[in-house]
Amino acid sequence: MERVLSYSILEIKKKKFMRDLFTSLIAFTAYAVLVYLVSFNLAKTGDLQDIPRNFLMLIPYLILVLSSYSLNQEFSNHTDKVIFTGVFTRSEVLASKLLSLIFTSLISFLFYEVLEVITGSFEVKLIIPHLLTFIIYSFVISSFILMVSTMTSNFIVTGVIGYVLYFDLILALFSNALESTNSELMRKVIPELPFYIANTGFVRGSYSLHQGLVMLMWGLLFFVISCVIINKKAI
């Protein structure tokens, strides 16, 4: 575990990693404020609480992009042979990248809570639910994206697959299926899929205990599959 933490700290300390993370979060904050100002001045419907809400809506895209880039950069830069044949095992490298991605969610969480404090929507009792939601979401999405990355070794393909399976299109399909299907099996299976649970719970700001456990089990499965694939991959 100490080796994994050491490597993840090296990942986090990369100047590009931190620069991209904070640049994105500052840009998201500016966007959320701009949307509020436009709504307030033009439609007279703006609410200060819309600022953290709009900021939150953008975080899944940040996690998707950073997760897709994390491992695929090694393949595109041809540094995969270096990191996967060095002193760290391949599984340790994947675990360290996963930890560094979870770290991005913690920084995002801090930005979100600061915005809630500034806009007067902060509630102490929601800190832990929000924190757990950020961690669970980033763990599952990052594990899935790492799994896809080990298969494709391509940033764009990985990003497209992640977007299709976790964002608007799949949510619309699942929602329509739940409303129109008469199949009890479908009604039971769909709510247990991470592709359905992930963003619906994240945008709401919390997962139920059952949803949280289901998400963690899926995330663990994705990560184990990632380790199996990368250890068998010819590099």
PDB file of C-alpha atoms in Angstrom:
ATOM      1  CA  MET A   1       0.000   0.000   0.000  1.00  0.00           C
ATOM      2  CA  GLU A   2       2.879   2.349   0.800  1.00  0.00           C
ATOM      3  CA  ARG A   3       4.303   1.802  -2.692  1.00  0.00           C
ATOM      4  CA  VAL A   4       0.939   2.612  -4.268  1.00  0.00           C
ATOM      5  CA  LEU A   5       0.607   5.798  -2.220  1.00  0.00           C
ATOM      6  CA  SER A   6       4.146   6.832  -3.150  1.00  0.00           C
ATOM      7  CA  TYR A   7       3.445   6.413  -6.852  1.00  0.00           C
ATOM      8  CA  SER A   8       0.066   8.165  -6.639  1.00  0.00           C
ATOM      9  CA  ILE A   9       1.746  11.142  -4.945  1.00  0.00           C
ATOM     10  CA  LEU A  10       4.192  11.304  -7.853  1.00  0.00           C
ATOM     11  CA  GLU A  11       1.207  11.347 -10.234  1.00  0.00           C
ATOM     12  CA  ILE A  12      -0.464  14.150  -8.305  1.00  0.00           C
ATOM     13  CA  LYS A  13       2.745  16.207  -8.156  1.00  0.00           C
ATOM     14  CA  LYS A  14       3.010  16.335 -11.935  1.00  0.00           C
ATOM     15  CA  LYS A  15       2.724  19.997 -12.928  1.00  0.00           C
ATOM     16  CA  LYS A  16       0.414  19.251 -15.855  1.00  0.00           C
ATOM     17  CA  PHE A  17      -1.908  17.181 -13.651  1.00  0.00           C
ATOM     18  CA  MET A  18      -2.373  19.959 -11.096  1.00  0.00           C
ATOM     19  CA  ARG A  19      -2.498  22.702 -13.717  1.00  0.00           C
ATOM     20  CA  ASP A  20      -5.203  20.955 -15.732  1.00  0.00           C
ATOM     21  CA  LEU A  21      -7.208  20.159 -12.594  1.00  0.00           C
ATOM     22  CA  PHE A  22      -7.235  23.670 -11.145  1.00  0.00           C
ATOM     23  CA  THR A  23      -7.668  25.338 -14.538  1.00  0.00           C
ATOM     24  CA  SER A  24     -10.730  23.181 -15.159  1.00  0.00           C
ATOM     25  CA  LEU A  25     -12.235  23.835 -11.722  1.00  0.00           C
ATOM     26  CA  ILE A  26     -11.702  27.593 -12.008  1.00  0.00           C
ATOM     27  CA  ALA A  27     -13.232  27.553 -15.501  1.00  0.00           C
ATOM     28  CA  PHE A  28     -16.228  25.561 -14.202  1.00  0.00           C
ATOM     29  CA  THR A  29     -16.687  28.078 -11.393  1.00  0.00           C
ATOM     30  CA  ALA A  30     -16.573  30.972 -13.857  1.00  0.00           C
ATOM     31  CA  TYR A  31     -19.095  29.193 -16.090  1.00  0.00           C
ATOM     32  CA  ALA A  32     -21.471  28.554 -13.176  1.00  0.00           C
ATOM     33  CA  VAL A  33     -21.293  32.210 -12.111  1.00  0.00           C
ATOM     34  CA  LEU A  34     -21.787  33.390 -15.707  1.00  0.00           C
ATOM     35  CA  VAL A  35     -24.887  31.222 -16.166  1.00  0.00           C
ATOM     36  CA  TYR A  36     -26.308  32.646 -12.943  1.00  0.00           C
ATOM     37  CA  LEU A  37     -25.616  36.239 -14.014  1.00  0.00           C
ATOM     38  CA  VAL A  38     -27.196  35.698 -17.425  1.00  0.00           C
ATOM     39  CA  SER A  39     -30.280  34.085 -15.887  1.00  0.00           C
ATOM     40  CA  PHE A  40     -30.596  36.819 -13.271  1.00  0.00           C
ATOM     41  CA  ASN A  41     -30.148  39.756 -15.639  1.00  0.00           C
ATOM     42  CA  LEU A  42     -32.084  38.468 -18.648  1.00  0.00           C
ATOM     43  CA  ALA A  43     -34.746  36.120 -17.330  1.00  0.00           C
ATOM     44  CA  LYS A  44     -34.856  37.395 -13.737  1.00  0.00           C
ATOM     45  CA  THR A  45     -34.919  33.754 -12.613  1.00  0.00           C
ATOM     46  CA  GLY A  46     -31.406  33.398 -11.252  1.00  0.00           C
ATOM     47  CA  ASP A  47     -30.879  31.901  -7.814  1.00  0.00           C
ATOM     48  CA  LEU A  48     -27.512  31.984  -6.055  1.00  0.00           C
ATOM     49  CA  GLN A  49     -27.898  28.282  -5.288  1.00  0.00           C
ATOM     50  CA  ASP A  50     -27.770  27.655  -9.038  1.00  0.00           C
ATOM     51  CA  ILE A  51     -24.029  28.393  -8.950  1.00  0.00           C
ATOM     52  CA  PRO A  52     -22.915  25.277  -7.003  1.00  0.00           C
ATOM     53  CA  ARG A  53     -25.633  23.285  -8.782  1.00  0.00           C
ATOM     54  CA  ASN A  54     -24.298  24.229 -12.231  1.00  0.00           C
ATOM     55  CA  PHE A  55     -20.740  23.598 -11.047  1.00  0.00           C
ATOM     56  CA  LEU A  56     -21.735  20.115  -9.865  1.00  0.00           C
ATOM     57  CA  MET A  57     -23.233  19.273 -13.266  1.00  0.00           C
ATOM     58  CA  LEU A  58     -19.810  19.739 -14.882  1.00  0.00           C
ATOM     59  CA  ILE A  59     -17.733  17.579 -12.521  1.00  0.00           C
ATOM     60  CA  PRO A  60     -18.654  14.250 -14.205  1.00  0.00           C
ATOM     61  CA  TYR A  61     -17.155  15.560 -17.451  1.00  0.00           C
ATOM     62  CA  LEU A  62     -13.935  16.499 -15.666  1.00  0.00           C
ATOM     63  CA  ILE A  63     -13.648  13.033 -14.142  1.00  0.00           C
ATOM     64  CA  LEU A  64     -14.391  11.437 -17.528  1.00  0.00           C
ATOM     65  CA  VAL A  65     -11.691  13.424 -19.335  1.00  0.00           C
ATOM     66  CA  LEU A  66      -9.007  13.053 -16.659  1.00  0.00           C
ATOM     67  CA  SER A  67      -9.723   9.329 -16.293  1.00  0.00           C
ATOM     68  CA  SER A  68      -9.554   8.794 -20.046  1.00  0.00           C
ATOM     69  CA  TYR A  69      -6.278  10.696 -20.243  1.00  0.00           C
ATOM     70  CA  SER A  70      -4.598   9.171 -17.169  1.00  0.00           C
ATOM     71  CA  LEU A  71      -3.601   5.790 -18.578  1.00  0.00           C
ATOM     72  CA  ASN A  72      -3.954   6.445 -22.297  1.00  0.00           C
ATOM     73  CA  GLN A  73      -1.301   9.179 -22.150  1.00  0.00           C
ATOM     74  CA  GLU A  74       1.220   6.471 -21.300  1.00  0.00           C
ATOM     75  CA  PHE A  75       0.299   4.540 -24.447  1.00  0.00           C
ATOM     76  CA  SER A  76       0.218   7.600 -26.714  1.00  0.00           C
ATOM     77  CA  ASN A  77       3.511   8.954 -25.324  1.00  0.00           C
ATOM     78  CA  HIS A  78       5.090   5.484 -25.518  1.00  0.00           C
ATOM     79  CA  THR A  79       6.000   5.592 -21.830  1.00  0.00           C
ATOM     80  CA  ASP A  80       3.959   2.470 -21.060  1.00  0.00           C
ATOM     81  CA  LYS A  81       7.041   0.261 -21.316  1.00  0.00           C
ATOM     82  CA  VAL A  82       8.775   2.413 -18.722  1.00  0.00           C
ATOM     83  CA  ILE A  83       6.036   2.514 -16.091  1.00  0.00           C
ATOM     84  CA  PHE A  84       4.861  -1.075 -16.551  1.00  0.00           C
ATOM     85  CA  THR A  85       8.300  -2.675 -16.497  1.00  0.00           C
ATOM     86  CA  GLY A  86       9.804  -0.647 -13.647  1.00  0.00           C
ATOM     87  CA  VAL A  87       9.965  -1.244  -9.908  1.00  0.00           C
ATOM     88  CA  PHE A  88       6.182  -1.050  -9.516  1.00  0.00           C
ATOM     89  CA  THR A  89       3.929  -3.911 -10.548  1.00  0.00           C
ATOM     90  CA  ARG A  90       1.308  -3.227 -13.199  1.00  0.00           C
ATOM     91  CA  SER A  91      -1.472  -3.546 -10.640  1.00  0.00           C
ATOM     92  CA  GLU A  92       0.284  -1.029  -8.393  1.00  0.00           C
ATOM     93  CA  VAL A  93       0.510   1.434 -11.273  1.00  0.00           C
ATOM     94  CA  LEU A  94      -3.221   1.100 -11.946  1.00  0.00           C
ATOM     95  CA  ALA A  95      -4.046   1.459  -8.246  1.00  0.00           C
ATOM     96  CA  SER A  96      -1.921   4.601  -7.991  1.00  0.00           C
ATOM     97  CA  LYS A  97      -3.629   6.140 -11.005  1.00  0.00           C
ATOM     98  CA  LEU A  98      -7.010   5.313  -9.484  1.00  0.00           C
ATOM     99  CA  LEU A  99      -6.018   7.004  -6.215  1.00  0.00           C
ATOM    100  CA  SER A 100      -4.821  10.111  -8.047  1.00  0.00           C
ATOM    101  CA  LEU A 101      -8.164  10.304  -9.854  1.00  0.00           C
ATOM    102  CA  ILE A 102     -10.062   9.987  -6.579  1.00  0.00           C
ATOM    103  CA  PHE A 103      -7.887  12.853  -5.338  1.00  0.00           C
ATOM    104  CA  THR A 104      -9.304  15.025  -8.140  1.00  0.00           C
ATOM    105  CA  SER A 105     -12.791  14.346  -6.815  1.00  0.00           C
ATOM    106  CA  LEU A 106     -11.718  15.470  -3.328  1.00  0.00           C
ATOM    107  CA  ILE A 107     -10.417  18.775  -4.699  1.00  0.00           C
ATOM    108  CA  SER A 108     -13.636  19.140  -6.709  1.00  0.00           C
ATOM    109  CA  PHE A 109     -15.607  18.467  -3.540  1.00  0.00           C
ATOM    110  CA  LEU A 110     -13.767  21.277  -1.726  1.00  0.00           C
ATOM    111  CA  PHE A 111     -14.512  23.711  -4.559  1.00  0.00           C
ATOM    112  CA  TYR A 112     -18.173  22.673  -4.478  1.00  0.00           C
ATOM    113  CA  GLU A 113     -18.499  23.140  -0.719  1.00  0.00           C
ATOM    114  CA  VAL A 114     -16.811  26.556  -0.875  1.00  0.00           C
ATOM    115  CA  LEU A 115     -19.349  27.602  -3.513  1.00  0.00           C
ATOM    116  CA  GLU A 116     -22.155  26.378  -1.273  1.00  0.00           C
ATOM    117  CA  VAL A 117     -20.793  28.450   1.619  1.00  0.00           C
ATOM    118  CA  ILE A 118     -20.480  31.564  -0.563  1.00  0.00           C
ATOM    119  CA  THR A 119     -24.000  31.197  -1.986  1.00  0.00           C
ATOM    120  CA  GLY A 120     -25.617  30.406   1.356  1.00  0.00           C
ATOM    121  CA  SER A 121     -26.672  26.865   0.474  1.00  0.00           C
ATOM    122  CA  PHE A 122     -24.163  25.101   2.727  1.00  0.00           C
ATOM    123  CA  GLU A 123     -25.486  22.596   5.279  1.00  0.00           C
ATOM    124  CA  VAL A 124     -23.182  20.871   7.756  1.00  0.00           C
ATOM    125  CA  LYS A 125     -25.274  17.684   7.779  1.00  0.00           C
ATOM    126  CA  LEU A 126     -24.702  17.243   4.039  1.00  0.00           C
ATOM    127  CA  ILE A 127     -20.894  17.346   4.133  1.00  0.00           C
ATOM    128  CA  ILE A 128     -20.421  13.599   4.671  1.00  0.00           C
ATOM    129  CA  PRO A 129     -23.105  12.527   2.131  1.00  0.00           C
ATOM    130  CA  HIS A 130     -21.603  14.871  -0.454  1.00  0.00           C
ATOM    131  CA  LEU A 131     -18.057  13.679   0.264  1.00  0.00           C
ATOM    132  CA  LEU A 132     -19.041  10.014  -0.022  1.00  0.00           C
ATOM    133  CA  THR A 133     -20.918  10.746  -3.241  1.00  0.00           C
ATOM    134  CA  PHE A 134     -17.862  12.374  -4.834  1.00  0.00           C
ATOM    135  CA  ILE A 135     -15.592   9.505  -3.743  1.00  0.00           C
ATOM    136  CA  ILE A 136     -17.940   6.708  -4.826  1.00  0.00           C
ATOM    137  CA  TYR A 137     -18.655   8.344  -8.171  1.00  0.00           C
ATOM    138  CA  SER A 138     -14.995   8.949  -9.006  1.00  0.00           C
ATOM    139  CA  PHE A 139     -14.029   5.441  -7.859  1.00  0.00           C
ATOM    140  CA  VAL A 140     -16.577   3.743 -10.120  1.00  0.00           C
ATOM    141  CA  ILE A 141     -16.161   5.960 -13.179  1.00  0.00           C
ATOM    142  CA  SER A 142     -12.361   5.954 -12.940  1.00  0.00           C
ATOM    143  CA  SER A 143     -12.256   2.169 -12.479  1.00  0.00           C
ATOM    144  CA  PHE A 144     -14.484   1.697 -15.518  1.00  0.00           C
ATOM    145  CA  ILE A 145     -12.471   4.117 -17.652  1.00  0.00           C
ATOM    146  CA  LEU A 146      -9.199   2.468 -16.615  1.00  0.00           C
ATOM    147  CA  MET A 147     -10.687  -0.887 -17.619  1.00  0.00           C
ATOM    148  CA  VAL A 148     -11.653   0.465 -21.044  1.00  0.00           C
ATOM    149  CA  SER A 149      -8.240   2.127 -21.388  1.00  0.00           C
ATOM    150  CA  THR A 150      -6.460  -1.188 -20.868  1.00  0.00           C
ATOM    151  CA  MET A 151      -8.534  -2.581 -23.743  1.00  0.00           C
ATOM    152  CA  THR A 152      -8.371   0.289 -26.233  1.00  0.00           C
ATOM    153  CA  SER A 153      -5.135   2.177 -25.403  1.00  0.00           C
ATOM    154  CA  ASN A 154      -6.821   5.149 -27.070  1.00  0.00           C
ATOM    155  CA  PHE A 155      -7.935   8.387 -25.386  1.00  0.00           C
ATOM    156  CA  ILE A 156     -10.702   9.305 -27.836  1.00  0.00           C
ATOM    157  CA  VAL A 157     -12.235   5.822 -28.044  1.00  0.00           C
ATOM    158  CA  THR A 158     -12.150   5.502 -24.262  1.00  0.00           C
ATOM    159  CA  GLY A 159     -13.763   8.909 -23.793  1.00  0.00           C
ATOM    160  CA  VAL A 160     -16.528   8.178 -26.291  1.00  0.00           C
ATOM    161  CA  ILE A 161     -17.330   4.819 -24.678  1.00  0.00           C
ATOM    162  CA  GLY A 162     -17.408   6.427 -21.237  1.00  0.00           C
ATOM    163  CA  TYR A 163     -19.665   9.244 -22.433  1.00  0.00           C
ATOM    164  CA  VAL A 164     -22.100   6.939 -24.226  1.00  0.00           C
ATOM    165  CA  LEU A 165     -22.445   4.567 -21.277  1.00  0.00           C
ATOM    166  CA  TYR A 166     -22.654   7.083 -18.434  1.00  0.00           C
ATOM    167  CA  PHE A 167     -24.183  10.315 -19.670  1.00  0.00           C
ATOM    168  CA  ASP A 168     -27.333  11.749 -21.284  1.00  0.00           C
ATOM    169  CA  LEU A 169     -27.986   9.156 -23.990  1.00  0.00           C
ATOM    170  CA  ILE A 170     -27.890   6.064 -21.789  1.00  0.00           C
ATOM    171  CA  LEU A 171     -29.849   7.805 -19.011  1.00  0.00           C
ATOM    172  CA  ALA A 172     -32.596   8.702 -21.489  1.00  0.00           C
ATOM    173  CA  LEU A 173     -32.691   5.142 -22.823  1.00  0.00           C
ATOM    174  CA  PHE A 174     -32.868   3.605 -19.357  1.00  0.00           C
ATOM    175  CA  SER A 175     -35.512   6.080 -18.179  1.00  0.00           C
ATOM    176  CA  ASN A 176     -37.675   5.350 -21.220  1.00  0.00           C
ATOM    177  CA  ALA A 177     -37.175   1.622 -20.727  1.00  0.00           C
ATOM    178  CA  LEU A 178     -38.282   1.812 -17.093  1.00  0.00           C
ATOM    179  CA  GLU A 179     -41.379   3.804 -18.028  1.00  0.00           C
ATOM    180  CA  SER A 180     -42.441   1.660 -20.975  1.00  0.00           C
ATOM    181  CA  THR A 181     -41.375  -1.890 -20.135  1.00  0.00           C
ATOM    182  CA  ASN A 182     -43.681  -4.481 -18.643  1.00  0.00           C
ATOM    183  CA  SER A 183     -40.778  -6.768 -17.845  1.00  0.00           C
ATOM    184  CA  GLU A 184     -40.197  -7.194 -14.134  1.00  0.00           C
ATOM    185  CA  LEU A 185     -36.665  -8.383 -14.906  1.00  0.00           C
ATOM    186  CA  MET A 186     -35.831  -5.097 -16.651  1.00  0.00           C
ATOM    187  CA  ARG A 187     -37.320  -3.105 -13.782  1.00  0.00           C
ATOM    188  CA  LYS A 188     -35.066  -4.960 -11.356  1.00  0.00           C
ATOM    189  CA  VAL A 189     -31.878  -5.032 -13.451  1.00  0.00           C
ATOM    190  CA  ILE A 190     -31.662  -1.434 -14.720  1.00  0.00           C
ATOM    191  CA  PRO A 191     -31.661   0.246 -11.265  1.00  0.00           C
ATOM    192  CA  GLU A 192     -28.750  -2.015 -10.289  1.00  0.00           C
ATOM    193  CA  LEU A 193     -26.530  -0.916 -13.179  1.00  0.00           C
ATOM    194  CA  PRO A 194     -23.775   1.640 -12.517  1.00  0.00           C
ATOM    195  CA  PHE A 195     -24.577   3.255 -15.877  1.00  0.00           C
ATOM    196  CA  TYR A 196     -27.983   4.231 -14.440  1.00  0.00           C
ATOM    197  CA  ILE A 197     -27.091   4.882 -10.809  1.00  0.00           C
ATOM    198  CA  ALA A 198     -23.901   6.919 -11.265  1.00  0.00           C
ATOM    199  CA  ASN A 199     -25.042  10.298 -12.580  1.00  0.00           C
ATOM    200  CA  THR A 200     -28.596  10.199 -11.212  1.00  0.00           C
ATOM    201  CA  GLY A 201     -27.250   9.883  -7.675  1.00  0.00           C
ATOM    202  CA  PHE A 202     -24.328  12.251  -8.217  1.00  0.00           C
ATOM    203  CA  VAL A 203     -26.456  15.130  -9.474  1.00  0.00           C
ATOM    204  CA  ARG A 204     -28.878  14.550  -6.594  1.00  0.00           C
ATOM    205  CA  GLY A 205     -25.936  14.826  -4.199  1.00  0.00           C
ATOM    206  CA  SER A 206     -26.213  11.443  -2.518  1.00  0.00           C
ATOM    207  CA  TYR A 207     -26.562   7.709  -3.023  1.00  0.00           C
ATOM    208  CA  SER A 208     -28.745   5.507  -0.871  1.00  0.00           C
ATOM    209  CA  LEU A 209     -26.930   2.861   1.179  1.00  0.00           C
ATOM    210  CA  HIS A 210     -27.986   0.207  -1.332  1.00  0.00           C
ATOM    211  CA  GLN A 211     -26.900   2.304  -4.317  1.00  0.00           C
ATOM    212  CA  GLY A 212     -23.575   3.066  -2.661  1.00  0.00           C
ATOM    213  CA  LEU A 213     -22.848  -0.611  -2.032  1.00  0.00           C
ATOM    214  CA  VAL A 214     -23.868  -1.550  -5.577  1.00  0.00           C
ATOM    215  CA  MET A 215     -21.613   1.158  -7.000  1.00  0.00           C
ATOM    216  CA  LEU A 216     -18.657   0.067  -4.871  1.00  0.00           C
ATOM    217  CA  MET A 217     -19.071  -3.559  -5.959  1.00  0.00           C
ATOM    218  CA  TRP A 218     -19.182  -2.554  -9.622  1.00  0.00           C
ATOM    219  CA  GLY A 219     -16.153  -0.298  -9.167  1.00  0.00           C
ATOM    220  CA  LEU A 220     -14.187  -3.092  -7.522  1.00  0.00           C
ATOM    221  CA  LEU A 221     -15.154  -5.472 -10.331  1.00  0.00           C
ATOM    222  CA  PHE A 222     -14.048  -2.971 -12.985  1.00  0.00           C
ATOM    223  CA  PHE A 223     -10.715  -2.456 -11.230  1.00  0.00           C
ATOM    224  CA  VAL A 224     -10.042  -6.192 -10.862  1.00  0.00           C
ATOM    225  CA  ILE A 225     -10.788  -6.697 -14.569  1.00  0.00           C
ATOM    226  CA  SER A 226      -8.432  -3.797 -15.368  1.00  0.00           C
ATOM    227  CA  CYS A 227      -5.635  -5.476 -13.412  1.00  0.00           C
ATOM    228  CA  VAL A 228      -6.236  -8.821 -15.117  1.00  0.00           C
ATOM    229  CA  ILE A 229      -6.145  -7.236 -18.579  1.00  0.00           C
ATOM    230  CA  ILE A 230      -3.071  -5.058 -17.984  1.00  0.00           C
ATOM    231  CA  ASN A 231      -1.132  -7.982 -16.517  1.00  0.00           C
ATOM    232  CA  LYS A 232      -1.851 -10.045 -19.629  1.00  0.00           C
ATOM    233  CA  LYS A 233      -1.315  -7.189 -22.081  1.00  0.00           C
ATOM    234  CA  ALA A 234       1.780  -7.354 -24.248  1.00  0.00           C
ATOM    235  CA  ILE A 235       3.788  -4.207 -23.568  1.00  0.00           C
TER     236      ILE A 235
END
